[in-house]
XYZ file of C-alpha atoms in Angstrom:
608
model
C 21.168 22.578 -6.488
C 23.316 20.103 -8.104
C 22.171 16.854 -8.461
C 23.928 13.274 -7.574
C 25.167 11.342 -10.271
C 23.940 8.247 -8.607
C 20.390 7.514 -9.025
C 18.233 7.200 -5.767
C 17.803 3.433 -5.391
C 21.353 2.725 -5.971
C 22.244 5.459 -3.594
C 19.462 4.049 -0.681
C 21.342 0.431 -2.066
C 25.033 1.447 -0.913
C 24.011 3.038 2.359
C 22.397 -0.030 3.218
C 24.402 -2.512 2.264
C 26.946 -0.461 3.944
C 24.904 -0.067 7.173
C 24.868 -4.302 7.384
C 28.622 -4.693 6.761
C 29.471 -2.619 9.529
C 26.930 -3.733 11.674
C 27.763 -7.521 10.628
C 31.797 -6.454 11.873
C 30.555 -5.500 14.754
C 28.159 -8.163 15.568
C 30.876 -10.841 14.030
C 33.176 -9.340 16.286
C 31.609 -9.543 19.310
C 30.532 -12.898 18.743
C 33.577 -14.111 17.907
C 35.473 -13.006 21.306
C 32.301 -14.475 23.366
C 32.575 -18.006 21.216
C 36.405 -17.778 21.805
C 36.121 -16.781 25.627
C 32.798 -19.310 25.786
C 35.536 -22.467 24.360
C 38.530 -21.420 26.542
C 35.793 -21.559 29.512
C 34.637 -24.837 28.617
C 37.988 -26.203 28.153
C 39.167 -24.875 31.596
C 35.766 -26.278 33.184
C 36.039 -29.534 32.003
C 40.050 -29.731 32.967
C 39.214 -28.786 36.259
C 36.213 -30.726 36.694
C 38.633 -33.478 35.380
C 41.045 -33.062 37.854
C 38.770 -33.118 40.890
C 37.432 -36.249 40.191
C 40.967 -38.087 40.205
C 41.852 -36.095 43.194
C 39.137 -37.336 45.232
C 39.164 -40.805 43.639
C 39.930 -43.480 46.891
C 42.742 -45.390 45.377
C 44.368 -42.366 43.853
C 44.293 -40.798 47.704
C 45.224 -44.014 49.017
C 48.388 -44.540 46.401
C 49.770 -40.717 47.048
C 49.313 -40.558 50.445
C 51.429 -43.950 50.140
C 54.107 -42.382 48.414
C 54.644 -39.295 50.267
C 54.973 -41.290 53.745
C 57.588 -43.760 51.831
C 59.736 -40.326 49.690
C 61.204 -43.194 48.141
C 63.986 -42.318 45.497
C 61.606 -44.422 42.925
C 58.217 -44.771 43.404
C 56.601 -48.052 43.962
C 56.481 -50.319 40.526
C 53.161 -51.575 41.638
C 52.084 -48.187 42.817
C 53.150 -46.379 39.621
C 50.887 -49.460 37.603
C 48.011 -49.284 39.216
C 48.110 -45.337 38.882
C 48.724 -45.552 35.389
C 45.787 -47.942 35.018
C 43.373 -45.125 36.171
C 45.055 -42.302 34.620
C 45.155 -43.876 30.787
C 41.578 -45.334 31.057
C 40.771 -41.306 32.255
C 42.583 -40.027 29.397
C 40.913 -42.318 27.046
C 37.476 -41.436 28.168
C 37.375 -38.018 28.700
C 39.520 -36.729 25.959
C 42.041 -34.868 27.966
C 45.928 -34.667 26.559
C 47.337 -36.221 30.186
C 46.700 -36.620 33.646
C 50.054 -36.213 36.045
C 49.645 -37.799 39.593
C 52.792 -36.597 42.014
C 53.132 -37.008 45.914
C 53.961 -34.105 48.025
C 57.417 -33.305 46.488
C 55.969 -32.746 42.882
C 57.649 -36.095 42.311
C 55.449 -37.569 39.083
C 53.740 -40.949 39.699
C 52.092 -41.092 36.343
C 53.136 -39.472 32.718
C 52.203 -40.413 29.158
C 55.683 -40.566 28.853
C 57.066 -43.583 31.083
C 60.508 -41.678 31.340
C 59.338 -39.356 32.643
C 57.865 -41.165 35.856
C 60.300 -40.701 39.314
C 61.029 -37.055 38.477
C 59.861 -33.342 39.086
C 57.005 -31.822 37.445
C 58.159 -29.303 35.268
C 55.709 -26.599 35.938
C 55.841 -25.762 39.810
C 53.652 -27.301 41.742
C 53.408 -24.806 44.816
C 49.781 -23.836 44.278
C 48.166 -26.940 44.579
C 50.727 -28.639 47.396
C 49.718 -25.232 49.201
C 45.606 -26.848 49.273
C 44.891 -24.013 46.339
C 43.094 -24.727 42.909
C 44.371 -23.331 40.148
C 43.976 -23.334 36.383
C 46.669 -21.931 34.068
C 47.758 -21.905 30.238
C 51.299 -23.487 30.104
C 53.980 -24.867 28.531
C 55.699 -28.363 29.669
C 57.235 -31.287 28.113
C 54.110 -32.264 26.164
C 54.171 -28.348 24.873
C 51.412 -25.806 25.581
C 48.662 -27.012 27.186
C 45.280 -25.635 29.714
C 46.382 -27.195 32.648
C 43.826 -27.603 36.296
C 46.048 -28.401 39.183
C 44.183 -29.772 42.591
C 45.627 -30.668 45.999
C 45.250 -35.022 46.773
C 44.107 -35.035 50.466
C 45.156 -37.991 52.805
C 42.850 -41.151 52.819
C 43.928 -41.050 57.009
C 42.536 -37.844 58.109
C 41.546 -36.147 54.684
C 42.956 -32.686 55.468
C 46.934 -33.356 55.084
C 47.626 -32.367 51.181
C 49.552 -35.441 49.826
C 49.739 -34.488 46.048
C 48.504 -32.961 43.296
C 46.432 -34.070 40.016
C 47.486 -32.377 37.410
C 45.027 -32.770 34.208
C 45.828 -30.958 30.777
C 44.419 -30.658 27.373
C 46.061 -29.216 24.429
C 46.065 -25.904 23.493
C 45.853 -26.321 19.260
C 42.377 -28.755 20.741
C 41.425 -25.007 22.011
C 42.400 -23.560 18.759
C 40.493 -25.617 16.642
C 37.237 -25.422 18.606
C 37.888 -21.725 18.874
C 38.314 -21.644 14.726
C 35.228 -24.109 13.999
C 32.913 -21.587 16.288
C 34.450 -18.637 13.737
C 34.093 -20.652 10.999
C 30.176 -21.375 11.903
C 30.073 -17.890 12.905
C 31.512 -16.975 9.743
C 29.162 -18.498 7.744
C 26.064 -17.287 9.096
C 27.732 -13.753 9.018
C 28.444 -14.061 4.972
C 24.952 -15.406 4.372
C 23.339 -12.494 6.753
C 24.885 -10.146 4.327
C 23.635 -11.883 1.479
C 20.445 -11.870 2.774
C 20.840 -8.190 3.642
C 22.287 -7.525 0.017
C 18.758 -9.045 -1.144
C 16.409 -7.326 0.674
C 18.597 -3.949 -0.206
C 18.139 -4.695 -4.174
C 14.449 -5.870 -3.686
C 13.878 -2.461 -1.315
C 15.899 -0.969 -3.929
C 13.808 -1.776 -6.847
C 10.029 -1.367 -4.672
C 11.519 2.082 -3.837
C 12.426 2.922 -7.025
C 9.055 1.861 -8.788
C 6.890 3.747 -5.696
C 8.974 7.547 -6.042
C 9.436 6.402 -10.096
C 13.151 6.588 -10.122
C 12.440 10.802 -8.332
C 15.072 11.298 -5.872
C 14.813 13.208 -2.800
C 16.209 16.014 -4.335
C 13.686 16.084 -7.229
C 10.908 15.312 -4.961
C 12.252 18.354 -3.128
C 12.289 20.466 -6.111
C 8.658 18.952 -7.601
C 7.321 20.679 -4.016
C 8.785 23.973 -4.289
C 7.488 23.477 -8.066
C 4.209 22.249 -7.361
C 3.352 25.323 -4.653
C 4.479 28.168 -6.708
C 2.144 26.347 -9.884
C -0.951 25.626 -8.402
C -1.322 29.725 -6.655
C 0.013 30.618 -9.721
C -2.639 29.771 -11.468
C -5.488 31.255 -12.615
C -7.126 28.210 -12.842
C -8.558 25.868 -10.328
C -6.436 22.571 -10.485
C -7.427 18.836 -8.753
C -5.368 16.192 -8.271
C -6.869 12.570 -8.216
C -4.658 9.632 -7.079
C -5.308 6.028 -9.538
C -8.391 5.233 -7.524
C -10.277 8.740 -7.334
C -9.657 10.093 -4.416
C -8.708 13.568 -3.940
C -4.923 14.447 -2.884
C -4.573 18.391 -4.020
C -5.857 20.904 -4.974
C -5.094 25.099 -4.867
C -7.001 28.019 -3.037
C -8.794 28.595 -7.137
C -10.189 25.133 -7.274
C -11.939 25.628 -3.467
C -12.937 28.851 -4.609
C -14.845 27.963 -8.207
C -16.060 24.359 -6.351
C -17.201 26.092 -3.231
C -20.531 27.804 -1.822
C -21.088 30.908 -3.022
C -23.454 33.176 -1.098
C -26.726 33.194 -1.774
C -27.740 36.450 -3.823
C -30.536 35.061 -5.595
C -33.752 36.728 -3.998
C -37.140 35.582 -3.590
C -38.026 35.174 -7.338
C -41.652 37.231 -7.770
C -42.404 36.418 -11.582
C -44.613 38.807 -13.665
C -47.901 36.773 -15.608
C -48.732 37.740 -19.042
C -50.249 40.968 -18.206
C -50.300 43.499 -15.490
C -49.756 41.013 -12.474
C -48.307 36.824 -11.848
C -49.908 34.435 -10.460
C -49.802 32.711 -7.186
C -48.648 29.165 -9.145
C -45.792 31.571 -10.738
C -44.984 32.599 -7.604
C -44.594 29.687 -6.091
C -42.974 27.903 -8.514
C -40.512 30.385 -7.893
C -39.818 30.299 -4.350
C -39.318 26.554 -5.372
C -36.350 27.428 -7.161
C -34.946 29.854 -4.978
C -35.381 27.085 -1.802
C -33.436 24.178 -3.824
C -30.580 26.582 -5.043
C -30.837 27.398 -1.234
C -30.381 24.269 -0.504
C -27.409 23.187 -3.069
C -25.438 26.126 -2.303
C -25.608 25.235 1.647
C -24.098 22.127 0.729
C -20.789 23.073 -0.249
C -17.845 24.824 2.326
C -14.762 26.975 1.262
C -12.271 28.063 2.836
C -9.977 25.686 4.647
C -12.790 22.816 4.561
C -12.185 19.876 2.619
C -13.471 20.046 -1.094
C -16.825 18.738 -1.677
C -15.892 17.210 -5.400
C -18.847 17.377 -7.307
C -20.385 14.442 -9.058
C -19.965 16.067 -12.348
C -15.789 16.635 -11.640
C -15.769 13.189 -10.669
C -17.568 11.624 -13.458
C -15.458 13.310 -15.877
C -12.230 11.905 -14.384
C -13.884 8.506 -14.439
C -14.710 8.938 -18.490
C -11.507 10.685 -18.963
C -9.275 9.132 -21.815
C -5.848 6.998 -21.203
C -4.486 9.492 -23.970
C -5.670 13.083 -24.586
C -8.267 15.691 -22.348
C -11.696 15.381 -22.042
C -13.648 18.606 -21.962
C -17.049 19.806 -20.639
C -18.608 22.413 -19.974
C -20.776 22.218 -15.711
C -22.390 24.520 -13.479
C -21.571 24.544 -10.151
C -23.627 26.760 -8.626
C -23.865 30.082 -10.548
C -20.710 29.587 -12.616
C -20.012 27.817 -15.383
C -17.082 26.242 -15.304
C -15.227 24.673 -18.828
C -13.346 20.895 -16.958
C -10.340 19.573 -18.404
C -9.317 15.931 -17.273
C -6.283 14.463 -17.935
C -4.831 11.077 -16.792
C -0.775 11.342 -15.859
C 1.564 8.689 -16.449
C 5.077 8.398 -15.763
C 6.973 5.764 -17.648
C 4.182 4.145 -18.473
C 2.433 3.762 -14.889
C -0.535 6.027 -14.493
C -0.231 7.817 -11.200
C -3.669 9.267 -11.195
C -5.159 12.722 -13.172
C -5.577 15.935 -13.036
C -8.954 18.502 -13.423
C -8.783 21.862 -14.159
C -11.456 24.304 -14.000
C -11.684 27.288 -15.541
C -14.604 30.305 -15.021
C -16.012 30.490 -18.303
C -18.794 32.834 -16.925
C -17.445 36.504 -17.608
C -16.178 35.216 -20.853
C -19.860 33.774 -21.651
C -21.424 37.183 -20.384
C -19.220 39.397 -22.624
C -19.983 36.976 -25.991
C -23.672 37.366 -25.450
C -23.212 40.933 -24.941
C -21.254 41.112 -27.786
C -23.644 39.129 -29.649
C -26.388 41.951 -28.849
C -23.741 44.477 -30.010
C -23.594 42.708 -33.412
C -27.283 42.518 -33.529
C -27.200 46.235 -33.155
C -24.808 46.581 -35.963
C -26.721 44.496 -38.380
C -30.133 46.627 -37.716
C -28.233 49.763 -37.782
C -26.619 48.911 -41.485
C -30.242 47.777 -42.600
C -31.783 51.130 -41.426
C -28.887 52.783 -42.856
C -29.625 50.709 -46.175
C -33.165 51.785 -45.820
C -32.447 55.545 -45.262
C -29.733 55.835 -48.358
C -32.677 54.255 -50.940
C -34.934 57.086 -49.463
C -32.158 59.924 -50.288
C -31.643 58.655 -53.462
C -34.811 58.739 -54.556
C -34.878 62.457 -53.162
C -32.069 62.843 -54.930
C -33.138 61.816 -58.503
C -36.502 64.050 -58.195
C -34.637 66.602 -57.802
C -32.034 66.029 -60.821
C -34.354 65.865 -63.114
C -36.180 68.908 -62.181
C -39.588 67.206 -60.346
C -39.464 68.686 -57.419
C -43.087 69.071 -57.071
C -42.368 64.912 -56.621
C -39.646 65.335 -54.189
C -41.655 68.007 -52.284
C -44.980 65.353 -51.818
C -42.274 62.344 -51.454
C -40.510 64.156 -48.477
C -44.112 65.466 -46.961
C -45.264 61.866 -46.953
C -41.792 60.433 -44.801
C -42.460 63.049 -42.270
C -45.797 62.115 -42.148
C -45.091 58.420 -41.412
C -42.473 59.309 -38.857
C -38.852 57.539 -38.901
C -37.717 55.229 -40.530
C -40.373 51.818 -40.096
C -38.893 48.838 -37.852
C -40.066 45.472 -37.936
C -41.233 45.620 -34.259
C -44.619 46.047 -33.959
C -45.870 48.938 -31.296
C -42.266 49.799 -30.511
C -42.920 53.114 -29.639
C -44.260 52.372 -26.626
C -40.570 51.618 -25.603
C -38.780 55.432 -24.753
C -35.611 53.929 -23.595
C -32.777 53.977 -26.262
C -31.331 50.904 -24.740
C -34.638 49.043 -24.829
C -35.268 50.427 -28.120
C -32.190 49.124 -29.658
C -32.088 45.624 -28.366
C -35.890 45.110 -29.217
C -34.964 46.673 -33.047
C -32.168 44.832 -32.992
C -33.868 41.508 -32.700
C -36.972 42.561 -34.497
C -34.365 42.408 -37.576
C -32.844 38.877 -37.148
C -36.394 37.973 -36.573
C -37.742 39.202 -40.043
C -35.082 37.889 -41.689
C -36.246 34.085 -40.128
C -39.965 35.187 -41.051
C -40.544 35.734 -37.292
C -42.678 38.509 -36.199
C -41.431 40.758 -32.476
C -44.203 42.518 -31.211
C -44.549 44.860 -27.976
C -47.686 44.037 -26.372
C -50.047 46.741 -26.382
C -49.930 46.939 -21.769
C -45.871 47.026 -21.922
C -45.320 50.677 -20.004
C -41.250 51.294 -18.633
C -40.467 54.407 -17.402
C -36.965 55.605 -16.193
C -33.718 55.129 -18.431
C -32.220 51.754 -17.949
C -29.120 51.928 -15.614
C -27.736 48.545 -16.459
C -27.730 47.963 -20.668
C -24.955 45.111 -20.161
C -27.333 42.850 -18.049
C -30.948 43.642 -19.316
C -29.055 43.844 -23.090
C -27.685 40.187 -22.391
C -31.241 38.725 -20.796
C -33.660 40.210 -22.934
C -31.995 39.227 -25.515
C -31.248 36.076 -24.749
C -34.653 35.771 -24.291
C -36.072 36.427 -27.526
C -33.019 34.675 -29.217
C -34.974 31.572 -27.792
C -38.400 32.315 -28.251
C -37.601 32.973 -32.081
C -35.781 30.187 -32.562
C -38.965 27.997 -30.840
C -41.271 29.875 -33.266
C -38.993 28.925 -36.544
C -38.747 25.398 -34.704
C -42.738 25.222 -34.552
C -43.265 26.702 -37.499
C -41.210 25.342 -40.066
C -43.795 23.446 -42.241
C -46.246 26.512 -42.017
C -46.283 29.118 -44.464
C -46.284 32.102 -41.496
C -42.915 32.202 -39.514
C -44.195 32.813 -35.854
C -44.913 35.008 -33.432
C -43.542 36.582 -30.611
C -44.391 38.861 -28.116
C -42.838 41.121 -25.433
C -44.542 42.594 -22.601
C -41.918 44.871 -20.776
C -42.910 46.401 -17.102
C -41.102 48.690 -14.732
C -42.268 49.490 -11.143
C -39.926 52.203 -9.635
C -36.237 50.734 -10.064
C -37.404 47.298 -11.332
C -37.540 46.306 -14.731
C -39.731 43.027 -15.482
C -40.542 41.663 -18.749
C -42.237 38.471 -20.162
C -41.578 36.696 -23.264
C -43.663 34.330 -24.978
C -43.542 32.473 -28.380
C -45.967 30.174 -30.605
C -43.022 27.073 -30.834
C -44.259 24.039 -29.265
C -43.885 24.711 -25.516
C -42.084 22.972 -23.426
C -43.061 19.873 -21.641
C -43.370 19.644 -17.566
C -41.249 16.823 -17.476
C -38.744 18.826 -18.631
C -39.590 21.903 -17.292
C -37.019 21.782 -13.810
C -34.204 21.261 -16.206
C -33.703 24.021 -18.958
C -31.991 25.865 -16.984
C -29.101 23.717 -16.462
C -26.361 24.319 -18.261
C -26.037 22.017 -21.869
C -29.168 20.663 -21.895
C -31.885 20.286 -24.531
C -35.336 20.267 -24.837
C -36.060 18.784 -28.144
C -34.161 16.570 -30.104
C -36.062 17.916 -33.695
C -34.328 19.503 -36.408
C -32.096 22.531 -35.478
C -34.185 25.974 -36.656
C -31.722 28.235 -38.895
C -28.715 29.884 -37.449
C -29.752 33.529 -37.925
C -26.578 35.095 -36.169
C -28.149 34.731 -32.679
C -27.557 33.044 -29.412
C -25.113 31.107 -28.204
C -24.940 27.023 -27.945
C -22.711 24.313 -26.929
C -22.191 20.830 -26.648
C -25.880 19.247 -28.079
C -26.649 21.990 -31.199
C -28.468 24.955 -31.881
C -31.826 25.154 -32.636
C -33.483 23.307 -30.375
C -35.835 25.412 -28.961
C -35.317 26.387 -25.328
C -32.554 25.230 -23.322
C -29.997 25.996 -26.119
C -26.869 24.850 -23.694
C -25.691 27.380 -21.767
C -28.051 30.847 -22.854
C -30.736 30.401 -19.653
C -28.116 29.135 -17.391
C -26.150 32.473 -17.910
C -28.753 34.404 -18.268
C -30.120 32.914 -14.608
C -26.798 33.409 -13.167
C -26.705 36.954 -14.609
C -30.045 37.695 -13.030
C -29.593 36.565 -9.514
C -25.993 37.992 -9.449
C -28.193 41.458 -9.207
C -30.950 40.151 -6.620
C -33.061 39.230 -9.665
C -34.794 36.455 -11.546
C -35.506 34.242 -14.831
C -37.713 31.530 -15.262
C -40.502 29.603 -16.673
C -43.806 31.060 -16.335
C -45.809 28.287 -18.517
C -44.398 25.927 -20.872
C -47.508 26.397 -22.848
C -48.831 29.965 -23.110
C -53.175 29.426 -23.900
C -52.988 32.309 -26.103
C -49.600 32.233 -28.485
C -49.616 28.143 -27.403
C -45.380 28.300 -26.852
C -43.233 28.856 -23.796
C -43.666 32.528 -21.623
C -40.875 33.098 -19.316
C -40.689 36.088 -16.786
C -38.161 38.401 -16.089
C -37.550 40.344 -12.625
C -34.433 42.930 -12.729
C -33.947 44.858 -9.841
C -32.384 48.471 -9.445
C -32.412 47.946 -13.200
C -34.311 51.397 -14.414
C -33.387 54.854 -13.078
C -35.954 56.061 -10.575
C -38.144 58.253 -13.057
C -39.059 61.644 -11.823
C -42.014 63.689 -13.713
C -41.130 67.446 -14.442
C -42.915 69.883 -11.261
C -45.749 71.820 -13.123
C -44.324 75.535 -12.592
């Protein structure tokens, strides 16, 4: 769509400059034919109110109705003065060009012009001899006048017409009232549209600074734009006007900001041992009730957007240059916030938030994370097994293989090859069995002992590895880092222990460490997503877990690991949380476990 060359304002300027010319014409116009018909009106009214009052003046009856009983060839000298008298003391007073008194005949007994006196009015007469008023626009022998003719009634019997008055006033006096009304009119006409030009480059300029110089065509275009952007993005995208408020957003942002429904089920936790106590439980259904009651507070859909406090904090601390990032959980995703302030010509016009689901991107690093674990026990074993075949190998080069023999009877003795994780064969699942190795390596090499407590019994092959991979190991990520953390002045690296569970389908497991705990005060919040528990020095990175925002190392509550893993959890109708923030027996943090559907139901071999 082609675009005018003239900008908006100056476009909006013509049109309505052009809108109070014509509208000025018109009004000027009209004005000027009612002041023009208005004078001519006035003139006529005041000839003909002139002209009645002579007529019915006594000694002006008295002298015509004199004259036209005489019809003398030349009218009475003293008549004629005495006439005069009145007529020139009129036409000084009232500003009238002359007054002409005649008899019946038309026969003039008064003129300015004294010559004129004793003969026939030179326009006719016949109306007002006749008894008719009359005013008319003519021309006589003192030019082109507005002349009001009335009938002179008899001073006898007051109905016999005697005479006329005839009173006129000068046409260029009509003219020049007529041009001083256009000339006022005029005026106010040029200083209307001056006024109007004004307030056209003042509305100009406030409409140029309110659409910043966009024209309806680019406002237009910015629409189409602005729809086919925000549901084209994957992204959820907020628009905030310059005081906060909320003035877009797309179907993404209502989506990621709005209630999700509530999976999470009644959170049973497992104690350290065969069973969980009633606090546990409790404690649970706590958490459950207040996620309960945060989800219910939020609608989708077409509702309005509930803006969370965290979105609009971080448009509030948001820079006047650059983005400002964070990580927040709303609900059970994890969202990464962009905020940016827009400006346009150097005006801010408000900022934008973006949201984008970091979840599924979190999930697969942690599972990739375990992966890598995997890897690193696998080479070690590997390393392990390849010293073993070598030393086969040189027993049997140099001929002692009565050595090699003994060497080989004692490896199958002691089974395969030795893992750092104490009692790990009471694990039979392969998945199981390779996270727990996994971790029992990163452990060692942070001097941090994994055991399998001697109760753990699972049964059944695990159905999900992704999600009990990601937990679990999240898990003991945490608890070994807690046990370096508590443990870094003491010559023994910590402990910690696993107790793993199944009951049909379910898979529960506890973890506990001997790091310092973690405080009640604190306890409600290490599952929100970047916080802390400890501010002391960060344990060695060791390859595991995953942190943002406030470090690694910190014990529990590394930043986003237990969120995730929480959200993980209750995404399958399960659970994580905090059985005791101080175990009595290892002294550190225990927490619980619940997964289920989680195991393969197991089914024992029919005795034939």
């Amino acid at each position: 769509m082609p675009r005018p060359h003239r900008s908006f304002s100056r476009r909006v300027l013509i049109s309505q400059l052009a809108l109070v010319i014509v509208i000025l014409a018109l009004v000027t116009g009209v004005f000027a034919w009612m002041g023009a018909r208005t004078v001519t009106e006035v003139t006529e009214t005041k000839a003909l109110a002139t002209a009645r009052t002579l007529a019915i003046d006594p000694d002006v009856r008295a002298a015509a109705t004199q004259a036209s009983a005489e019809h003398a060839d030349e009218p009475d000298e003293q008549l004629v003065t005495s006439m005069l008298k009145i007529t020139d003391d009129l036409r000084d007073r009232s500003g009238i060009t002359f007054a002409v008194i005649t008899d019946d005949r038309g026969i003039r007994l008064t003129h300015p012009d004294r010559s004129k006196i004793g003969h026939k009015v030179s326009t006719s007469p016949d109306e007002a001899l006749a008894g008719r008023e009359n005013v008319s626009h003519e021309s006589g022998t003192l030019g082109e006048t507005v002349r009001a003719k009335v009938p002179i009634y008899s001073s006898e019997d007051g109905k016999t017409v005697v005479g006329e008055v005839s009173v006129g006033i000068f046409a260029s006096v009509l003219d020049a009232d007529v041009r001083r009304e256009l000339i006022l009119l005029g005026t106010v006409a040029v200083l209307a549209l001056a006024l109007g030009g004004v307030i056209s480059v003042m509305l100009g300029r406030r409409l140029r600074r309110e659409t910043l110089g966009v024209g309806p065509e680019e406002l237009a275009e910015m629409a189409r734009d602005q729809g086919a952007v925000l549901h084209g993005l994957d992204d959820g995208v907020l628009g905030f006007d310059t005081n906060g408020k909320l003035t877009l957003s797309n179907s993404n942002a209502k989506e990621l900001l709005g209630s999700a429904t509530d999976n999470a089920a009644a959170a049973v936790p497992v104690g350290k041992g065969a069973a969980a106590s009633a606090n546990d439980v409790d404690r649970a259904k706590g958490t459950a009730d207040a996620n309960d009651e945060a989800a219910s507070a939020r609608e989708i859909d077409d509702a309005p957007i509930d803006v969370p406090d965290e979105v609009t904090a971080l448009m509030a601390d948001a820079p006047a240059d650059g983005a400002l990032r964070r990580r927040i959980t709303i609900n059970d995703r994890i969202l990464l916030a962009t905020a940016v302030r827009v400006q346009r010509d150097g005006v801010s016009v408000g900022g934008v938030v973006t949201l984008r689901d970091e979840t599924q991107m979190l999930t697969m690093a942690r599972q990739l994370e375990s992966v890598t674990a995997m890897a690193r026990a696998l080479r070690t074993q590997r390393h392990e097994f390849a010293n073993r075949l070598h030393t086969v190998l040189g027993l049997v080069d140099t001929g002692a293989t009565d050595e090699a023999h003994t060497y080989l009877s004692s490896l199958l003795g002691t089974g395969p090859i030795t893992t750092p994780v104490e009692d790990i064969d009471l694990i039979s699942d392969p998945y199981l069995r390779a996270v727990l190795e996994a971790k029992g390596t990163t452990a060692a090499e942070a001097g941090v002992s994994l055991a399998v407590t001697p109760d753990s019994l699972a049964v059944g092959a695990v159905r999900d590895p992704e999600a009990v991979t990601l937990i679990l190991g999240n898990l003991i990520d945490n608890a070994v880092r807690a046990a370096v953390a508590g443990h870094r002045y003491a010559e023994d690296g910590g402990r910690v222990e696993v107790q793993v569970l199944s009951s049909g389908t379910e898979l529960h497991a506890v973890v506990t460490d001997t790091g310092d705990g973690i405080d009640d005060d604190v306890a409600g919040k290490i599952f929100d997503e970047g916080f802390s528990t400890s501010t002391a020095a960060s344990a060695p990175d060791f390859g595991i877990g995953l942190t943002t925002g406030t470090g690694t190392g910190d014990g529990h509550g590394l930043g986003i690991g237990l969120a995730l893993s929480r959200r993980v959890a209750e995404k399958g109708g399960g659970a994580v949380w905090l059985i005791d923030g101080h175990d009595p027996e290892l002294g550190g943090a225990s927490f619980g476990m619940r997964l289920p559907d989680a195991l393969e139901e197991f089914q024992q071999d029919e005795e034939r």
